[in-house]
Short mmCIF file of C-alpha atoms and ligand atoms in Angstrom, two decimals:
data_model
loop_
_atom_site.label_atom_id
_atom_site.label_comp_id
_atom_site.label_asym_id
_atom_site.label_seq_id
_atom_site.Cartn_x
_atom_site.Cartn_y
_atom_site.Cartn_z
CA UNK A 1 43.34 26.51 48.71
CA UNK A 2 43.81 28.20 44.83
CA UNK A 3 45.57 25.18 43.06
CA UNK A 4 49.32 25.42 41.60
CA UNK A 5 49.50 27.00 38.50
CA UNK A 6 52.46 25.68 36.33
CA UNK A 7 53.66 26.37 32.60
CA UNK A 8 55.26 23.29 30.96
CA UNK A 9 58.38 24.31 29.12
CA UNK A 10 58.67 21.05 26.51
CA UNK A 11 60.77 19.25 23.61
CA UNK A 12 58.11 16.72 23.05
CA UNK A 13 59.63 13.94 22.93
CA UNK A 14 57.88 10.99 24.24
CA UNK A 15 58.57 11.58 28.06
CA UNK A 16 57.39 14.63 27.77
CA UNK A 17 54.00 13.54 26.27
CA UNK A 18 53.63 11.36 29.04
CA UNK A 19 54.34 13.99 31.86
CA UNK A 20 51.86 16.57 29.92
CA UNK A 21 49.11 13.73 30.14
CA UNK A 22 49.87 13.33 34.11
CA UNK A 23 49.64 17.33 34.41
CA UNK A 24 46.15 17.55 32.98
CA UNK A 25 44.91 14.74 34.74
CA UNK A 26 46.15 16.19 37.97
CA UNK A 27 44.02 19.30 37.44
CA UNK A 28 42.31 18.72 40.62
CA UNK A 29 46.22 19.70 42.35
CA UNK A 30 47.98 21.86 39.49
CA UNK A 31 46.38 24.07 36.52
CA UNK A 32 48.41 24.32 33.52
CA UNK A 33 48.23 28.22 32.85
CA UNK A 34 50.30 27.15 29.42
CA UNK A 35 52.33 24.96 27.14
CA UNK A 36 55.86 26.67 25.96
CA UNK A 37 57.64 24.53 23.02
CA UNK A 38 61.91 24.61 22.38
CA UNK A 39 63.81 22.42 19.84
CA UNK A 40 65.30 19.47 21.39
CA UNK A 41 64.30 15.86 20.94
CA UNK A 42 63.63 17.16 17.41
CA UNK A 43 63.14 20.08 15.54
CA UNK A 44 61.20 23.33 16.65
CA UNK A 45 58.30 22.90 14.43
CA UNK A 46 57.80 19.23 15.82
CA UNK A 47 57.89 19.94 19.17
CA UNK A 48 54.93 22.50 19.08
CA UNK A 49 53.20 20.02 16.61
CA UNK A 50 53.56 17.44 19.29
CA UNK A 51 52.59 19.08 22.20
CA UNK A 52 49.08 20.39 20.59
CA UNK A 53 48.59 16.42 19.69
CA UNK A 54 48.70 15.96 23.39
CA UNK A 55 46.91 19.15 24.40
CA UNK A 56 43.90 18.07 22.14
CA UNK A 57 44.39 14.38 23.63
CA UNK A 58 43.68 15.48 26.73
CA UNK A 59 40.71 17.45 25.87
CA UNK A 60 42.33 21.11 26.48
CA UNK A 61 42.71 22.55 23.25
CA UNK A 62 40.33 24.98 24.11
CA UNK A 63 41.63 26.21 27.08
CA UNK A 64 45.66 26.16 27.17
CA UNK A 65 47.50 27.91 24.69
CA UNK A 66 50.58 26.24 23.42
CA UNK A 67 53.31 28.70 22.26
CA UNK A 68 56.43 27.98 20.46
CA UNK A 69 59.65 28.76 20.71
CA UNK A 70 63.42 28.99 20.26
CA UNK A 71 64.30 26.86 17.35
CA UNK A 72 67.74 26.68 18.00
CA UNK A 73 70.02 26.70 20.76
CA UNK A 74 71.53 29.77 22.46
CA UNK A 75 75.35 29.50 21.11
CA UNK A 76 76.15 26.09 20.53
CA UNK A 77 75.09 24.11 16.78
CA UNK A 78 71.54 22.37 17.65
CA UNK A 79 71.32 18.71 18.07
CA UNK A 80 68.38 16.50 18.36
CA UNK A 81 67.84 13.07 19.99
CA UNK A 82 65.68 10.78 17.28
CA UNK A 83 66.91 7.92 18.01
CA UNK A 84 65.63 7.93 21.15
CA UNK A 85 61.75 9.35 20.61
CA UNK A 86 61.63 8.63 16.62
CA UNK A 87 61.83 10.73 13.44
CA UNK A 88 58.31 12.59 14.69
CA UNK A 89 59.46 12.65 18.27
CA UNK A 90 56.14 10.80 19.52
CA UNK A 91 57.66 7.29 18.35
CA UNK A 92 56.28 7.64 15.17
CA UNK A 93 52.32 6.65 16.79
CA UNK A 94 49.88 7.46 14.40
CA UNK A 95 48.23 10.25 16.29
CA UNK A 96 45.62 12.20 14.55
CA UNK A 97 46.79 15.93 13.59
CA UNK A 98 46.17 18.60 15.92
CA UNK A 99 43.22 20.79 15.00
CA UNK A 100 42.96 23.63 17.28
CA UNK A 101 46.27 26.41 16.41
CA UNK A 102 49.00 27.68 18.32
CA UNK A 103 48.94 30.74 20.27
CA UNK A 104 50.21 33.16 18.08
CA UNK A 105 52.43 34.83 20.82
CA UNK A 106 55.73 32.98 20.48
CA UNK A 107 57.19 31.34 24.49
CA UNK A 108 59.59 33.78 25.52
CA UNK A 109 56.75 36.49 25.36
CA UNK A 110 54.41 34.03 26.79
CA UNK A 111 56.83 33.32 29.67
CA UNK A 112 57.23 36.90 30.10
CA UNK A 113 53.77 38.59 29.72
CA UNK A 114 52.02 35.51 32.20
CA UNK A 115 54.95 35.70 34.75
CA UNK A 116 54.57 39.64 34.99
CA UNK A 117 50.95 39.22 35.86
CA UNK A 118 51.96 36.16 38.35
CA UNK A 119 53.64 38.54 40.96
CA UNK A 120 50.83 38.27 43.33
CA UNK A 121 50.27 34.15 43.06
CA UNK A 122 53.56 32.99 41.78
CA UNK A 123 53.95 30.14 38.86
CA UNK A 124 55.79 27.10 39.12
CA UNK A 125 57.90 26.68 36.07
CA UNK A 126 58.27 23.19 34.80
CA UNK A 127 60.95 22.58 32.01
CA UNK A 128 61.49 19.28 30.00
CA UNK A 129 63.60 20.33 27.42
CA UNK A 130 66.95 22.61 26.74
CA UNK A 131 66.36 25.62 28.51
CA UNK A 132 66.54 28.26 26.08
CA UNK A 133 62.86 29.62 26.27
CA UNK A 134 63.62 30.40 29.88
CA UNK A 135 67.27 31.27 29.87
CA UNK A 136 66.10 34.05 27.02
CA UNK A 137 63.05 35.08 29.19
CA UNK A 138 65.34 36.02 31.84
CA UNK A 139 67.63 37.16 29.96
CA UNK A 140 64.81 40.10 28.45
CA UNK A 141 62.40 40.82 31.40
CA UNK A 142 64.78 39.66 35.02
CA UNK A 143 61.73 41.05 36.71
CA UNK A 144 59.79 37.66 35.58
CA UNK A 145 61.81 36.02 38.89
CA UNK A 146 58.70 37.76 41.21
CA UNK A 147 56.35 35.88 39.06
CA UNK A 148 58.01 32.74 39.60
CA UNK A 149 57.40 30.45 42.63
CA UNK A 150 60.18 27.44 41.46
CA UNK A 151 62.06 26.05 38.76
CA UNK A 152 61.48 22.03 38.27
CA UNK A 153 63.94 20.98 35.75
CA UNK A 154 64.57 17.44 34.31
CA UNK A 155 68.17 17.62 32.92
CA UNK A 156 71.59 17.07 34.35
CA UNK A 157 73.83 14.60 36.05
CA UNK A 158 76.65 13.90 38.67
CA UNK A 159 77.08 9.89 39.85
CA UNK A 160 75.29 8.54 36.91
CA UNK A 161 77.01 10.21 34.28
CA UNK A 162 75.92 11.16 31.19
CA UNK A 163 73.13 9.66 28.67
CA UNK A 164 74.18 11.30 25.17
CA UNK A 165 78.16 11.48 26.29
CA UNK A 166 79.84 9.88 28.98
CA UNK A 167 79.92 13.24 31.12
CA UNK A 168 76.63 15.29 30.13
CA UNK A 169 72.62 14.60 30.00
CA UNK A 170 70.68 15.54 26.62
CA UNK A 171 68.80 18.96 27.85
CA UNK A 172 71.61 20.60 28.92
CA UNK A 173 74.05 19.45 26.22
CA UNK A 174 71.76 20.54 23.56
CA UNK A 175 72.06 24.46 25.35
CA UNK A 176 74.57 24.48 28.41
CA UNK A 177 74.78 28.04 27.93
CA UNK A 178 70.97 28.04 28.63
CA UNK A 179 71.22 25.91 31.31
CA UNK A 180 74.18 27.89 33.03
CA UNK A 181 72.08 30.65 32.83
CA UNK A 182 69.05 29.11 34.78
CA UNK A 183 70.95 27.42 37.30
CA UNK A 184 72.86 30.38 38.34
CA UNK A 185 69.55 32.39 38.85
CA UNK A 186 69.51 32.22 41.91
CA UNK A 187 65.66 31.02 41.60
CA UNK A 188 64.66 28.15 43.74
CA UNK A 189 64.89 24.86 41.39
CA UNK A 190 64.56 21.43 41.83
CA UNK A 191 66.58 18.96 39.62
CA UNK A 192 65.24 15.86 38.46
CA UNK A 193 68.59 14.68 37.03
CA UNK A 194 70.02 11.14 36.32
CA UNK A 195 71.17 10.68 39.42
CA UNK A 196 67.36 10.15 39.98
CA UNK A 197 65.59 9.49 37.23
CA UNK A 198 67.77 6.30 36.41
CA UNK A 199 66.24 4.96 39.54
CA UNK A 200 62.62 4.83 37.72
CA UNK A 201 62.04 3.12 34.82
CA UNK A 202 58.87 1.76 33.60
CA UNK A 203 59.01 -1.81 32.68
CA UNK A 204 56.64 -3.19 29.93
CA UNK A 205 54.22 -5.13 32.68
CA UNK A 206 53.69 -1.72 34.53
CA UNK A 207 53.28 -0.06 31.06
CA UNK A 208 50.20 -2.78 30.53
CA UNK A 209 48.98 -2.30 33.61
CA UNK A 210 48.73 2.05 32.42
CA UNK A 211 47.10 0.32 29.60
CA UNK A 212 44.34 -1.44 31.13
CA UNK A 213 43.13 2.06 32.26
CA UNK A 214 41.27 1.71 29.11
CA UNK A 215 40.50 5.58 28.72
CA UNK A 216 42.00 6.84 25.55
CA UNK A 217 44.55 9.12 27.14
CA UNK A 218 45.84 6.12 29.31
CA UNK A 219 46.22 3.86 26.36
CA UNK A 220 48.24 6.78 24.57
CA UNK A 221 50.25 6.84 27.32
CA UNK A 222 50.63 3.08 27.43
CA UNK A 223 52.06 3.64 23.47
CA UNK A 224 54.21 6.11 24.40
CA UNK A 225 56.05 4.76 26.64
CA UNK A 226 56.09 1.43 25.28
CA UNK A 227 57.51 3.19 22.49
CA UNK A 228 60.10 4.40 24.87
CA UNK A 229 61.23 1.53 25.78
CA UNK A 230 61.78 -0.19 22.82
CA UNK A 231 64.06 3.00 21.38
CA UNK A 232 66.18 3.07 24.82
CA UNK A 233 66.36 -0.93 24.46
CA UNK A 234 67.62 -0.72 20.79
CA UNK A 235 70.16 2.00 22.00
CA UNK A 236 71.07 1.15 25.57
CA UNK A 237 69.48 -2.58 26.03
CA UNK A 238 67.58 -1.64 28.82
CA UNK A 239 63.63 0.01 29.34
CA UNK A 240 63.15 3.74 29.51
CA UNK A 241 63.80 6.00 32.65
CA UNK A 242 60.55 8.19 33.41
CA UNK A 243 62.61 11.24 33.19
CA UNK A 244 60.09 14.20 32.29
CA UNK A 245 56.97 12.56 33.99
CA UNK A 246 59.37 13.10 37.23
CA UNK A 247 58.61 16.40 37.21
CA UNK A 248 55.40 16.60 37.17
CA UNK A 249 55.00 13.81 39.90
CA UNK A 250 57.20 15.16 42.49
CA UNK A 251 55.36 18.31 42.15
CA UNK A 252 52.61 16.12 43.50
CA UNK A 253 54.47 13.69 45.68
CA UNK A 254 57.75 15.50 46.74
CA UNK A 255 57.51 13.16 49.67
CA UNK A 256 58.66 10.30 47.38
CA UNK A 257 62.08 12.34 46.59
CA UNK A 258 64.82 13.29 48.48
CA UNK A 259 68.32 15.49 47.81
CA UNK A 260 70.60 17.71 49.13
CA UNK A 261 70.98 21.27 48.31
CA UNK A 262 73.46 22.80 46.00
CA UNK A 263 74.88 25.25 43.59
CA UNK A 264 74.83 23.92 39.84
CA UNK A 265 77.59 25.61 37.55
CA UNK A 266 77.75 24.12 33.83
CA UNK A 267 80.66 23.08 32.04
CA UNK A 268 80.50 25.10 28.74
CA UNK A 269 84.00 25.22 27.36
CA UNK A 270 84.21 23.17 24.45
CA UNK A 271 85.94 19.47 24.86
CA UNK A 272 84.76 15.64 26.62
CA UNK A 273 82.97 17.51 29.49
CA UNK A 274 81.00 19.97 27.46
CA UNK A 275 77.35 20.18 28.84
CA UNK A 276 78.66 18.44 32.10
CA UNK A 277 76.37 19.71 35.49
CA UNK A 278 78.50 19.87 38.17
CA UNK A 279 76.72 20.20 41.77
CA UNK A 280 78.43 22.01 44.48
CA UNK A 281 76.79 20.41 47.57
CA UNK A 282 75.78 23.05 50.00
CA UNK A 283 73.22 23.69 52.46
CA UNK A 284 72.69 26.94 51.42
CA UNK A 285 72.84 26.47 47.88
CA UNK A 286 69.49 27.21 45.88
CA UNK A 287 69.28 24.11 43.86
CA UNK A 288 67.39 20.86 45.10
CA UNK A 289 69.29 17.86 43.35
CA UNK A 290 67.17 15.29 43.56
CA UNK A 291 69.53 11.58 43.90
CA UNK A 292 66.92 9.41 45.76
CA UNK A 293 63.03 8.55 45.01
CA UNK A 294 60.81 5.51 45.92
CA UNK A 295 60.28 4.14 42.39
CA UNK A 296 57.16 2.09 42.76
CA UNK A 297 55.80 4.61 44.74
CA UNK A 298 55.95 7.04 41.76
CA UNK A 299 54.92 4.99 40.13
CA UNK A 300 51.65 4.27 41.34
CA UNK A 301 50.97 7.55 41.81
CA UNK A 302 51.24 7.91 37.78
CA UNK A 303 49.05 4.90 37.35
CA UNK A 304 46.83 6.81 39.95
CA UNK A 305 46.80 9.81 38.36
CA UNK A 306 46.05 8.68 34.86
CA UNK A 307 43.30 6.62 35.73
CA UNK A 308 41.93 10.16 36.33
CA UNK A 309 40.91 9.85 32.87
CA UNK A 310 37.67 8.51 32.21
CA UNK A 311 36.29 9.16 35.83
O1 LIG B 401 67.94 13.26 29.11
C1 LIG B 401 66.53 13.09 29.10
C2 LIG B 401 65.86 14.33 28.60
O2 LIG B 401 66.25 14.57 27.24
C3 LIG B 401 64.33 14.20 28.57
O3 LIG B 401 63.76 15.46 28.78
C4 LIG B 401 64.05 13.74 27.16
O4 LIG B 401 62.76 14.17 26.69
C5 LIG B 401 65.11 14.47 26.40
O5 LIG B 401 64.62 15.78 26.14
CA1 LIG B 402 62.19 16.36 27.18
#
């Protein structure tokens, strides 16, 4: 059976390192067809910088072209999220600089040219970041939709609140007009929201234990999300939720997550609920919002995946 073929849409960002690392060591279940950059967790520029670190880290520079994109947000004035992934966005880890360039096609062309020519095997669509790229992409080719089997998106909330104001998560405040745009689609997405990912964090004995994988891309891991932890401790007094790796891993275990279906609209008038998700609950609604997973399941299935590396 031909693998899934996916295109990570990222604001690296130290979660989103980590879930790039579990994609290419999956690559016996998923191929990553491409890397598409947005400004988020920091600026534009840093966010393509970081994800060709990773995409050299894991040995794929050769093979997956990393494009960038929107460098700032759709409407609304950009904002970025250092103090939770550090002034480089990898947690300041003294990575080596990426060697191999960019693709010199920038993401929303990327997203559109490879989804045109998915129409016959359809691409899943993972995004980790504001949704920009992909609110744009629709925006100039709506045909891409045949070329697109899902949406997995890590952003919102509804029970849990918010995590950079009381009502809204980071991704979609930093573009709800973006994320508006995607959820209303119509597209078949899954939401890896707050509700959910709140329910896994990684606590520093089960980051040792990614650790003593010993291959270099597990130990990287191991920094980054130690790292994470100690930024989310300083801010919230508590270790990291494994927000962006979430995507990737109930892509390979969706048995470990559960939610109901729903319409998402996006609150985008200006005011304390800007950038709030609000799910309409709804068996026939397009939207899978995730609100229940079997943490220690996921995460031994990270741990398993990762110690991919070095077989
Ligand atoms: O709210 C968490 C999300 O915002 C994650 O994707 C993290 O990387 C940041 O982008
Ligand atoms: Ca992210």
């Amino acid at each position: 059976m031909r693998k899934r073929q996916i295109i990570i849409d990222c604001d690296p960002g130290l979660d989103d390192a980590v879930a790039l690392l579990v994609a290419f060591a999956a690559s016996d279940m998923m191929d990553v067809v491409g890397i598409t950059t947005v400004a988020g967790n920091v600026p534009a520029e840093l966010t393509l910088r970081n994800a060709r670190i990773i995409r050299e880290l894991a040995g794929r520079g050769r093979d997956v072209p990393v494009c960038g994109g929107a460098p700032v947000p759709l409407l609304r004035d950009p904002v970025t999220a250092e103090d939770f992934h550090g002034s480089t966005g990898l947690g300041n880890i003294p990575f080596p600089k990426p060697r191999v360039r960019p693709s010199r096609a920038n993401a929303v062309n990327f997203l559109v040219r490879t989804l045109r020519t998915a129409k016959g095997f359809p691409i899943t669509l993972v995004v980790t970041g504001p949704m920009t790229n992909v609110a744009l992409a629709l925006t100039m080719a709506p045909d891409i939709r045949e070329g697109l089997k899902e949406i997995v998106v890590m952003g919102g909330a509804d029970s849990e609140g918010g995590n950079i104001t009381s009502h809204a998560e980071f991704n979609v405040f930093a573009d709800p007009h973006a994320a508006q745009s995607v959820f209303q689609s119509g597209i078949p997405t899954r939401v890896l929201n707050l509700d959910v990912t709140h329910q896994i964090r990684t606590t520093d004995d089960q980051v040792e234990r990614v650790r003593a994988l010993g291959s270099k891309q597990a130990r990287a891991a191991a920094d980054l999300l130690a790292a994470s932890n100690r930024l989310e401790e300083k801010a919230k007094a508590r270790v990291a939720p494994l927000h962006d790796p979430s995507t990737i891993l109930c892509l390979l275990r969706p048995d470990l997550f559960e939610g109901p279906q729903a319409t998402v609209s996006v609150v985008t008038e200006t005011g304390e609920r800007f950038g709030k998700t609000v799910p309409d609950y709804r068996e026939d609604g397009h939207v899978l919002w995730y609100n229940q997973a079997d943490a220690d399941a996921v995460f031994s299935e990270m741990l398993g995946q990762l110690a991919r590396f070095g077989e």
